[in-house]
Each structure stands twice: as structure tokens, then as C-alpha cells.
CSV table of C-alpha atoms in Angstrom, one decimal:
chain,number,residue,atom,x,y,z
A,586,MET,CA,91.8,26.3,10.4
A,587,ALA,CA,94.4,28.1,8.6
A,588,TYR,CA,95.8,31.8,7.9
A,589,LYS,CA,98.6,32.9,5.9
A,590,CYS,CA,100.2,36.1,4.8
A,591,ARG,CA,102.9,37.2,3.7
A,592,ALA,CA,105.6,37.6,5.7
A,593,TYR,CA,108.6,40.1,5.7
A,594,PRO,CA,111.6,39.2,7.6
A,595,ASP,CA,114.9,41.6,7.7
A,596,ASP,CA,118.7,40.5,6.8
A,597,ALA,CA,118.7,39.2,10.5
A,598,GLN,CA,115.7,37.4,10.8
A,599,ARG,CA,116.7,35.6,6.8
A,600,GLN,CA,120.2,34.4,8.2
A,601,MET,CA,118.4,32.5,11.3
A,602,LEU,CA,115.8,31.6,9.1
A,603,ALA,CA,118.0,30.1,6.4
A,604,ARG,CA,119.7,28.2,9.1
A,605,THR,CA,116.5,27.0,10.7
A,606,PHE,CA,115.2,25.5,7.4
A,607,GLY,CA,118.9,24.0,6.3
A,608,CYS,CA,118.9,22.8,10.5
A,609,VAL,CA,115.4,20.4,9.8
A,610,ARG,CA,116.6,19.6,5.7
A,611,LEU,CA,119.2,17.3,7.8
A,612,VAL,CA,117.8,16.2,10.6
A,613,TRP,CA,114.9,15.0,8.4
A,614,ASN,CA,116.9,13.4,5.6
A,615,ARG,CA,119.6,11.8,9.0
A,616,THR,CA,116.4,10.5,10.4
A,617,LEU,CA,114.6,9.1,6.9
A,618,ALA,CA,118.1,7.6,5.8
A,619,GLU,CA,118.4,5.4,8.7
A,620,ARG,CA,114.6,5.1,8.1
A,621,HIS,CA,115.1,2.9,5.1
A,622,ARG,CA,119.1,2.0,7.0
A,623,LEU,CA,117.1,0.3,9.5
A,624,TYR,CA,114.2,-1.7,7.5
A,625,HIS,CA,116.2,-2.8,4.6
A,626,THR,CA,119.3,-4.1,7.0
A,627,GLU,CA,116.8,-5.0,10.1
A,628,GLY,CA,113.7,-5.1,9.0
A,629,LYS,CA,112.4,-3.2,11.8
A,630,SER,CA,110.7,0.4,11.8
A,631,LEU,CA,111.9,3.4,13.2
A,632,SER,CA,109.5,5.2,16.2
A,633,TYR,CA,109.3,8.7,16.9
A,634,ALA,CA,110.8,8.8,20.6
A,635,ALA,CA,114.1,6.4,18.6
A,636,SER,CA,114.2,9.3,16.7
A,637,ASP,CA,113.9,12.3,19.1
A,638,ALA,CA,116.4,10.3,21.5
A,639,ALA,CA,118.7,10.5,18.0
A,640,LEU,CA,117.8,13.9,17.3
A,641,THR,CA,119.6,14.0,20.9
A,642,VAL,CA,123.1,12.4,19.8
A,643,MET,CA,122.8,14.5,17.0
A,644,LYS,CA,123.5,17.8,19.2
A,645,ARG,CA,125.8,16.1,21.1
A,646,ASP,CA,127.8,15.8,17.8
A,647,PRO,CA,130.8,18.2,17.5
A,648,ASP,CA,130.8,18.1,13.5
A,649,LEU,CA,126.6,18.9,14.5
A,650,ALA,CA,126.8,21.3,17.1
A,651,PHE,CA,125.6,24.0,14.5
A,652,LEU,CA,121.7,22.6,15.5
A,653,SER,CA,121.9,24.2,18.9
A,654,GLU,CA,122.0,27.6,17.7
A,655,VAL,CA,118.7,27.5,16.3
A,656,PRO,CA,115.3,27.1,17.4
A,657,SER,CA,114.7,23.3,18.5
A,658,VAL,CA,110.9,22.8,18.3
A,659,PRO,CA,111.1,23.2,15.1
A,660,LEU,CA,113.8,20.1,14.9
A,661,GLN,CA,111.7,18.2,16.5
A,662,GLN,CA,108.4,19.2,14.3
A,663,ALA,CA,110.8,17.9,11.6
A,664,LEU,CA,110.2,13.9,13.2
A,665,ARG,CA,106.6,14.5,13.7
A,666,HIS,CA,105.7,15.0,10.8
A,667,GLN,CA,107.9,12.3,9.4
A,668,TYR,CA,106.5,10.0,11.8
A,669,LYS,CA,103.0,11.3,10.6
A,670,ALA,CA,104.3,11.1,6.9
A,671,PHE,CA,104.8,7.7,6.9
A,672,SER,CA,101.2,6.4,9.4
A,673,ALA,CA,99.3,8.6,6.7
A,674,PHE,CA,101.9,5.9,3.8
A,675,PHE,CA,100.9,2.9,5.3
A,676,ALA,CA,97.2,3.6,5.3
A,677,LYS,CA,97.4,4.7,1.9
A,678,ARG,CA,96.5,8.3,2.3
A,679,ALA,CA,99.9,10.1,1.0
A,680,ARG,CA,103.0,8.8,-1.3
A,681,TYR,CA,106.3,7.5,0.3
A,682,PRO,CA,108.1,10.3,2.1
A,683,ARG,CA,111.4,11.8,0.1
A,684,PHE,CA,114.6,14.0,0.9
A,685,LYS,CA,114.3,17.8,1.4
A,686,SER,CA,116.2,19.6,-1.1
A,687,ARG,CA,117.3,23.2,-0.5
A,688,ASN,CA,116.1,23.7,-4.2
A,689,GLY,CA,112.7,23.2,-3.2
A,690,ARG,CA,110.3,24.8,-1.2
A,691,GLN,CA,111.6,25.3,2.4
A,692,SER,CA,109.9,25.6,6.3
A,693,ALA,CA,109.8,25.5,9.5
A,694,ALA,CA,106.9,25.7,11.9
A,695,PHE,CA,106.9,27.2,15.8
A,696,THR,CA,105.0,25.7,18.5
A,697,ARG,CA,103.3,27.5,21.4
A,698,SER,CA,106.4,27.4,23.3
A,699,ALA,CA,108.6,28.9,20.4
A,700,PHE,CA,106.5,31.6,19.3
A,701,ARG,CA,104.4,35.0,20.9
A,702,ILE,CA,101.5,37.2,19.4
A,703,LYS,CA,101.7,40.8,21.5
A,704,ASN,CA,99.7,44.4,19.8
A,705,GLY,CA,99.6,41.8,17.1
A,706,GLU,CA,103.7,41.0,16.1
A,707,LEU,CA,104.9,37.7,15.9
A,708,TRP,CA,107.7,37.4,17.7
A,709,LEU,CA,110.1,33.4,16.7
A,710,ALA,CA,112.7,32.2,19.6
A,711,LYS,CA,115.8,33.3,19.0
A,712,THR,CA,114.9,35.9,17.5
A,713,THR,CA,115.3,40.3,18.3
A,714,ALA,CA,112.9,41.6,16.2
A,715,PRO,CA,109.0,40.6,15.5
A,716,LEU,CA,108.9,39.4,12.1
A,717,ALA,CA,106.9,41.8,10.1
A,718,PHE,CA,103.6,39.9,7.9
A,719,VAL,CA,100.6,41.6,6.5
A,720,TRP,CA,96.9,40.3,8.3
A,721,SER,CA,94.5,40.1,5.2
A,722,TRP,CA,91.3,39.1,7.4
A,723,PRO,CA,90.6,42.5,8.8
A,724,GLY,CA,87.7,40.8,10.9
A,725,VAL,CA,89.5,38.4,12.4
A,726,ASP,CA,91.6,39.8,15.4
A,727,VAL,CA,95.3,38.0,14.9
A,728,THR,CA,95.8,38.7,18.4
A,729,ALA,CA,92.6,36.9,19.7
A,730,LEU,CA,93.4,33.6,17.2
A,731,GLY,CA,95.1,32.4,19.4
A,732,PRO,CA,97.1,29.7,16.7
A,733,THR,CA,98.4,26.6,17.5
A,734,THR,CA,101.5,26.7,15.1
A,735,VAL,CA,102.9,28.7,13.5
A,736,THR,CA,105.1,28.0,10.0
A,737,VAL,CA,107.2,30.1,8.3
A,738,SER,CA,108.2,29.0,4.6
A,739,ARG,CA,110.0,30.7,2.3
A,740,GLU,CA,109.1,29.3,-1.3
A,741,PRO,CA,111.6,29.0,-4.6
A,742,CYS,CA,110.7,32.5,-6.6
A,743,GLY,CA,112.4,34.0,-3.1
A,744,ARG,CA,109.2,34.8,-1.0
A,745,TRP,CA,108.1,34.3,2.4
A,746,TYR,CA,105.2,33.8,4.2
A,747,VAL,CA,103.7,32.8,7.4
A,748,SER,CA,100.7,29.8,8.2
A,749,PHE,CA,99.0,30.8,11.4
A,750,ALA,CA,97.0,27.5,12.1
A,751,ALA,CA,94.8,27.6,14.9
A,752,GLU,CA,91.4,25.9,15.9
A,753,VAL,CA,87.8,28.3,15.0
A,754,PRO,CA,84.2,27.2,16.0
A,755,ASP,CA,82.3,25.5,13.8
A,756,PRO,CA,81.1,28.6,10.5
A,757,VAL,CA,77.8,29.6,9.7
A,758,ARG,CA,75.8,27.1,7.8
A,759,LEU,CA,74.2,29.3,5.2
A,760,PRO,CA,70.6,29.7,3.7
A,761,ALA,CA,69.1,27.1,2.1
A,762,ALA,CA,69.1,27.6,-1.7
A,763,GLY,CA,66.8,25.0,-3.2
A,764,ALA,CA,68.9,23.1,-5.9
A,765,VAL,CA,70.0,20.3,-6.6
A,766,VAL,CA,73.1,21.0,-9.7
A,767,GLY,CA,75.2,17.8,-11.2
A,768,VAL,CA,78.6,19.0,-12.6
A,769,ASP,CA,80.1,17.9,-16.1
A,770,LEU,CA,84.1,18.2,-15.2
A,771,GLY,CA,86.1,18.7,-19.4
A,772,ILE,CA,88.7,20.2,-20.6
A,773,LYS,CA,87.0,22.5,-23.7
A,774,ASP,CA,84.4,24.1,-21.0
A,775,PHE,CA,86.0,22.7,-16.9
A,776,ALA,CA,83.2,22.7,-15.8
A,777,VAL,CA,78.9,21.9,-17.1
A,778,THR,CA,76.5,22.4,-14.7
A,779,SER,CA,72.5,20.7,-15.2
A,780,ASP,CA,70.6,23.9,-15.3
A,781,GLY,CA,72.8,23.9,-18.8
A,782,GLN,CA,75.6,26.9,-17.1
A,783,LYS,CA,79.1,26.7,-18.5
A,784,ILE,CA,82.3,27.5,-16.5
A,785,PRO,CA,84.6,28.1,-19.6
A,786,SER,CA,88.6,27.2,-18.7
A,787,PRO,CA,91.0,29.9,-17.3
A,788,GLN,CA,92.1,32.5,-20.1
A,789,LYS,CA,94.7,33.3,-18.2
A,790,LEU,CA,96.7,30.5,-17.8
A,791,PRO,CA,97.3,29.5,-21.1
A,792,HIS,CA,99.2,33.0,-21.4
A,793,ARG,CA,101.3,31.7,-18.4
A,794,ALA,CA,102.3,28.6,-19.2
A,795,ARG,CA,103.5,30.2,-22.4
A,796,ALA,CA,105.7,32.2,-21.1
A,797,LEU,CA,107.4,29.2,-18.5
A,798,ALA,CA,108.4,27.7,-21.5
A,799,ARG,CA,109.7,30.7,-22.5
A,800,TYR,CA,112.0,31.0,-19.2
A,801,GLN,CA,112.4,27.6,-18.8
A,802,ARG,CA,114.2,27.3,-22.3
A,803,ARG,CA,116.9,30.7,-21.1
A,804,LEU,CA,117.6,28.2,-18.8
A,805,ALA,CA,118.8,25.0,-20.2
A,806,ARG,CA,121.2,27.8,-22.2
A,807,CYS,CA,123.1,29.1,-19.4
A,808,GLN,CA,125.4,27.3,-18.0
A,809,LYS,CA,125.9,25.5,-14.3
A,810,GLY,CA,127.3,27.6,-11.8
A,811,SER,CA,127.1,30.7,-13.5
A,812,ALA,CA,125.3,33.8,-12.3
A,813,ASN,CA,122.9,34.0,-15.3
A,814,ARG,CA,121.6,31.1,-14.6
A,815,ALA,CA,120.9,31.9,-10.9
A,816,LYS,CA,118.6,34.8,-11.9
A,817,ALA,CA,117.1,32.1,-14.9
A,818,LYS,CA,116.0,30.0,-12.7
A,819,ALA,CA,114.0,32.3,-10.5
A,820,LYS,CA,112.7,34.2,-13.0
A,821,VAL,CA,111.3,30.8,-13.6
A,822,ALA,CA,110.1,30.3,-10.3
A,823,ARG,CA,108.2,33.1,-10.2
A,824,ALA,CA,106.9,32.2,-13.8
A,825,HIS,CA,105.8,28.7,-11.7
A,826,ARG,CA,103.8,30.8,-8.6
A,827,LYS,CA,101.5,32.9,-11.7
A,828,VAL,CA,100.8,29.8,-13.3
A,829,ARG,CA,100.3,27.9,-9.3
A,830,ALA,CA,98.7,31.6,-8.2
A,831,SER,CA,96.6,32.0,-11.7
A,832,ARG,CA,95.0,28.1,-11.4
A,833,ALA,CA,94.0,28.3,-7.4
A,834,ASP,CA,92.4,31.7,-8.0
A,835,PHE,CA,90.0,30.2,-11.0
A,836,LEU,CA,89.6,27.2,-8.6
A,837,HIS,CA,88.7,29.1,-5.0
A,838,ARG,CA,86.0,30.4,-7.3
A,839,ALA,CA,84.5,27.7,-8.9
A,840,SER,CA,83.8,25.8,-5.7
A,841,ALA,CA,82.8,28.6,-3.7
A,842,ARG,CA,79.9,29.7,-6.4
A,843,LEU,CA,78.6,26.1,-7.3
A,844,VAL,CA,78.8,25.8,-2.9
A,845,ARG,CA,77.2,28.8,-2.3
A,846,ASP,CA,74.3,28.6,-4.8
A,847,HIS,CA,73.1,24.2,-4.6
A,848,ASP,CA,71.9,22.6,-1.7
A,849,VAL,CA,73.1,19.3,-3.5
A,850,ILE,CA,76.5,19.1,-6.0
A,851,VAL,CA,76.9,15.8,-7.7
A,852,VAL,CA,80.8,15.2,-9.8
A,853,GLU,CA,81.9,11.5,-10.9
A,854,ASP,CA,84.6,10.0,-9.1
A,855,LEU,CA,86.9,10.3,-12.1
A,856,ALA,CA,90.3,8.3,-12.1
A,857,VAL,CA,92.4,11.3,-13.3
A,858,LYS,CA,96.3,9.3,-13.1
A,859,ASN,CA,94.4,7.3,-15.5
A,860,MET,CA,93.4,9.4,-17.6
A,861,ILE,CA,96.5,11.2,-17.6
A,862,ARG,CA,98.2,8.0,-19.5
A,863,ASN,CA,96.6,8.8,-22.1
A,864,ARG,CA,100.0,11.6,-24.3
A,865,LYS,CA,97.5,13.4,-26.1
A,866,LEU,CA,95.6,15.2,-23.1
A,867,ALA,CA,97.5,14.5,-20.1
A,868,LYS,CA,98.7,18.1,-20.4
A,869,ALA,CA,95.3,19.5,-20.8
A,870,ILE,CA,94.0,17.6,-18.4
A,871,SER,CA,96.6,17.7,-15.3
A,872,ASP,CA,95.9,21.9,-16.1
A,873,CYS,CA,92.6,21.1,-15.1
A,874,GLY,CA,93.3,20.0,-11.6
A,875,TRP,CA,89.9,18.5,-11.7
A,876,GLY,CA,91.5,16.3,-8.1
A,877,GLU,CA,91.8,20.0,-6.4
A,878,PHE,CA,88.2,21.4,-7.1
A,879,ARG,CA,87.2,18.1,-5.7
A,880,ARG,CA,88.8,18.8,-3.0
A,881,GLN,CA,87.9,21.7,-2.5
A,882,LEU,CA,84.5,21.4,-2.9
A,883,GLU,CA,84.7,18.4,-0.1
A,884,TYR,CA,85.7,20.8,2.2
A,885,LYS,CA,83.7,23.3,2.0
A,886,ALA,CA,80.1,21.6,1.7
A,887,ALA,CA,80.9,20.3,4.2
A,888,ARG,CA,81.5,24.0,6.3
A,889,ALA,CA,78.5,25.1,4.1
A,890,GLY,CA,76.7,22.5,5.6
A,891,ARG,CA,75.9,21.2,2.1
A,892,HIS,CA,76.1,17.4,0.4
A,893,LEU,CA,78.7,16.8,-2.1
A,894,ILE,CA,77.6,12.8,-4.1
A,895,VAL,CA,80.2,11.5,-5.8
A,896,ILE,CA,79.0,9.5,-8.4
A,897,ASP,CA,80.8,5.9,-9.7
A,898,ARG,CA,83.2,6.9,-12.5
A,899,TRP,CA,81.5,3.9,-15.2
A,900,TYR,CA,78.6,5.9,-15.0
A,901,PRO,CA,77.4,6.0,-18.6
A,902,SER,CA,75.9,9.5,-18.0
A,903,SER,CA,77.2,10.8,-21.5
A,904,LYS,CA,75.7,7.7,-23.5
A,905,THR,CA,72.4,7.6,-21.8
A,906,CYS,CA,69.1,10.3,-22.9
A,907,SER,CA,68.1,12.4,-20.1
A,908,ALA,CA,64.8,12.6,-21.4
A,909,CYS,CA,63.7,9.2,-21.4
A,910,GLY,CA,66.7,7.4,-20.6
A,911,HIS,CA,67.8,5.4,-23.7
A,912,LEU,CA,71.4,4.3,-23.7
A,913,LEU,CA,73.5,4.0,-26.6
A,914,ALA,CA,75.7,1.3,-28.2
A,915,ALA,CA,79.2,3.9,-28.4
A,916,LEU,CA,79.5,7.4,-28.6
A,917,SER,CA,83.1,8.5,-29.5
A,918,LEU,CA,84.4,11.2,-27.4
A,919,SER,CA,84.4,13.4,-30.7
A,920,THR,CA,81.3,14.0,-30.8
A,921,ARG,CA,79.8,16.6,-29.0
A,922,THR,CA,76.6,16.6,-29.7
A,923,TRP,CA,73.3,13.6,-30.4
A,924,GLN,CA,70.3,12.9,-31.6
A,925,CYS,CA,68.3,9.9,-29.2
A,926,PRO,CA,66.8,7.6,-31.2
A,927,SER,CA,63.9,6.8,-29.1
A,928,CYS,CA,62.5,9.9,-29.0
A,929,GLY,CA,64.0,11.9,-31.3
A,930,THR,CA,65.3,15.0,-28.0
A,931,ARG,CA,68.7,16.1,-29.5
A,932,HIS,CA,71.8,16.4,-26.9
A,933,ASP,CA,74.7,18.7,-26.2
A,934,ARG,CA,76.8,16.1,-24.8
A,935,ASP,CA,78.5,18.0,-21.2
A,936,ILE,CA,74.8,19.5,-20.5
A,937,ASN,CA,73.2,16.1,-21.7
A,938,ALA,CA,76.2,14.4,-19.0
A,939,ALA,CA,75.5,16.6,-15.7
A,940,LYS,CA,71.3,16.1,-16.5
A,941,ASN,CA,72.1,12.6,-15.8
A,942,ILE,CA,74.3,13.0,-13.1
A,943,ALA,CA,72.6,15.1,-11.3
A,944,ALA,CA,69.4,12.3,-11.7
A,945,ALA,CA,71.7,9.8,-10.6
A,946,GLY,CA,72.4,12.4,-7.4
A,947,ARG,CA,69.0,12.7,-6.9
A,948,ALA,CA,68.5,8.8,-6.7
A,949,ALA,CA,70.8,8.5,-4.2
A,950,GLY,CA,70.3,10.9,-1.6
A,951,ALA,CA,66.5,9.3,-2.0
A,952,GLY,CA,67.9,6.0,-1.3
A,953,ASN,CA,71.0,6.3,0.7
A,954,GLY,CA,73.1,5.5,-1.8
A,955,ALA,CA,71.8,1.9,-1.5
A,956,ASP,CA,69.6,1.1,-4.7
A,957,ALA,CA,70.6,0.3,-8.6
A,958,CYS,CA,70.8,3.8,-9.5
A,959,GLY,CA,72.7,5.6,-6.7
A,960,ALA,CA,75.2,2.3,-7.0
A,961,ASP,CA,78.6,3.5,-5.4
A,962,VAL,CA,78.2,6.7,-4.6
A,963,ARG,CA,79.9,8.6,-1.7
A,964,HIS,CA,78.7,11.0,0.0
A,965,SER,CA,80.7,13.7,1.3
A,966,GLY,CA,82.3,13.1,5.1
A,967,SER,CA,82.7,9.3,4.2
A,968,SER,CA,85.3,7.4,2.8
A,969,ARG,CA,82.7,4.5,2.3
A,970,VAL,CA,81.5,3.1,-0.3
A,971,GLN,CA,78.2,1.6,-1.4
A,972,PRO,CA,78.1,-2.1,-3.6
A,973,ALA,CA,76.4,-1.7,-6.6
A,974,VAL,CA,73.3,-4.4,-6.5
A,975,LYS,CA,71.0,-5.6,-9.5
A,976,GLN,CA,70.3,-3.6,-11.9
A,977,GLU,CA,66.4,-3.4,-13.1
A,978,PRO,CA,66.2,-4.3,-17.8
A,979,SER,CA,63.2,-2.7,-17.4
A,980,GLY,CA,61.0,0.4,-15.7
A,981,ALA,CA,63.8,3.5,-16.9
A,982,SER,CA,63.3,7.1,-15.7
A,983,LEU,CA,65.0,9.4,-16.3
A,984,GLY,CA,68.6,9.4,-16.3
A,985,ILE,CA,68.4,6.0,-15.5
A,986,PRO,CA,70.1,4.0,-18.4
A,987,VAL,CA,68.3,0.8,-20.2
A,988,VAL,CA,69.5,-0.8,-24.1
A,989,GLN,CA,66.6,-1.0,-25.8
A,990,ASN,CA,65.8,-2.5,-29.1
A,991,GLY,CA,68.3,-4.5,-28.3
A,992,GLU,CA,71.0,-1.9,-28.7
């Protein structure tokens, strides 16, 4: 568990941490450049032991003597983070590591040998005063928390944060709610559930996005290197933070409510990277944050003892009648309501899709993801995807698409 809260360093601490950020950035960039050189010239990789030895050589360089003026632990942690980043890249879990910039977020990680917590105060290595921070969890004692790592960061907007990473006992599982819900994600309404509830998109986000665009236009008109450009750049960073905070707050509230009120949550495996290739809908899809929403559902469901089922992205949830199982041959995106030609039921497109998603999740849960209707289902906590098997041509049941009368 990680606890992130605001920090308020004094002037001396700001200078020390700024030097530490610069040294961490230098070590990261030089090590990354050496990895590039070894791979392209000799076809070899750089191990962590070799990078650690290279750090010792850098500290002995008279031109880099300032590396010894900052705590050594954040520099070593930068090497460990880069090694893990490449391991995640080769395992296809993350993108290729990039060089660090002085204009982005700055951070430094301190392990137990480089910090101590005494009487609720945080003392970092090579500092003469405790780092002031605001603890936002009254039910958690920071002194008894026993963090393994403390990460101090500075955002481009100028705010300082400190994160405490600690091992905590498993949370108490939520009592059974006795409900299964299918969730259909959209743009006009962020999400529509199988019980007819519509979660509207956040109202403040468009307003904050317009303010961000206004500040960006002002920044573009400023002369590079001027004091006004620096002020305008700070305003753009603050606007970015407000947009990011509004989106994160909305996603946390929506995901927490779904996990709290339902035992089983069923969603579609959306290919967001492919969907944003549509230039007309790319910005709207990116603003929704579907990928982050699913990530929050996964870890919150695991902590609360709930089950998250992810069905195949090609499942025709919108074109299938949730009452009789009739499958339409085609359904345009502009069609928001339609009437089933088989049973005459009139459907709201999104609610009908959510009902079918819930039905597919029930079938997958009953068959452990191995039956035809539960094909390609990924359960919470597992990356294994069940392959599709033969689809029955008849015997339609609720939420199972079957083409009828040659349609």
C-alpha cells in the first residue's frame, strides 16, 4: 500500500532535494545512454551489477564530484528502477524506458537506510530538519506504519508530495451484496449498468479543458526564455493538474461505488489504443480514461473480495436482443434505440448492451470461462484468456446472440 500526501519542504530542503533530483536524472540518463551504446555497438545488455560499478566510477570523476554531495540511496534506486523498467519492457508489460527531462515530474526514492520516522516526523538523509507533510489518514498511525520506501516528488506545477510504501495486512472483505452488474462504457454517458443506471460523464472536465487550452494559447504567444513564459508555463502545469485531479476523482468514485454495491462486475475488453485512431472520437475517448477505470476496478475488486469478469471485445452486446437473443445483422453507431424484429421489445442501445454483458458474465462464471458464450473471458487476478469453442447454432438463451431466419 502506498500513502501519498502533500509535503512542504523549507528552503534548505528544497535546494537539497533539487540537487538530488538533478543527480538522479543524470545517473538515469547516463546509464540509459550506456545501455543504448552497448546494444547497438556490441549487441550486449547492461546488468545491474555493471551499472552499479559504473556509478562508483562516476562518483570518482572530478567533474561529477557533486554526486557525493547528495544521498547515495536515491542514485542506487534509480539504477534499480531502470533495470526493472527494462525487465517490464521485455516482458511486454510496459513501454520502452525514456530519458528523463528537467521539465517533467522529478522524484527521488529513499529506502530505510536513508530516512527515519520519529515521533511522527520524517527525517531524510543529509537534512538538518524534518520534512513537513500533511497526513490525511487519521485511522492510520504513520509512526507504526513502518514504510519500506519513501518517495519525494515535485510536480511541474510546483507542488511537493511524499509517498510512503508499506506492507499492510489484507483488508477486510466487504459483505456479500448479492448483485451482478454489467457495465457498458460510453462517451455521452460514461457508463451504463445492466440495472438501468447511467453514470454521466464528469461535468467539470470540459470546463477545465477549456481553461487549459486558453493557458496553452497564452504560452504559445510568449517569447522563449522570458519571465512571462515561465509564468505562463506554470499556469499550464496547474491547469493540467486540475484536469488530472478531476478525472481521477471521478474514476475513483465511480469504481468504488460499483465494487461496493456488487459481487460480480462484468466489463468488455476494450481496445482503447485502436479506438483512439478515430480522429473524430480520439479526444473524447482519451478524456474518458477507460483504461484507468478498468485498472481501478481490478485492484479494488481484488481487495474487496469481489470478482471482475472481462468478456471478449468482439461479443455483439449492442446488436443482441437481451430478451430473446435475436442478433441484428448491422447496427449503426448513431442508432441509440431499436426494436427487436423477433419479439418486438424496444431497447435502449446502452442498457441493452449492459444487460447482455451481464448475461455473458453469468455464463462465464457458471462455466469458469470455458463455454461458448463465455469465450475469451479474463477473470480478476488472472491474465489467462480462455479460447473460444464451437458456438451452438440454436437454443438461444438470455443474452446469447443467435441469427434467426437468415438475418
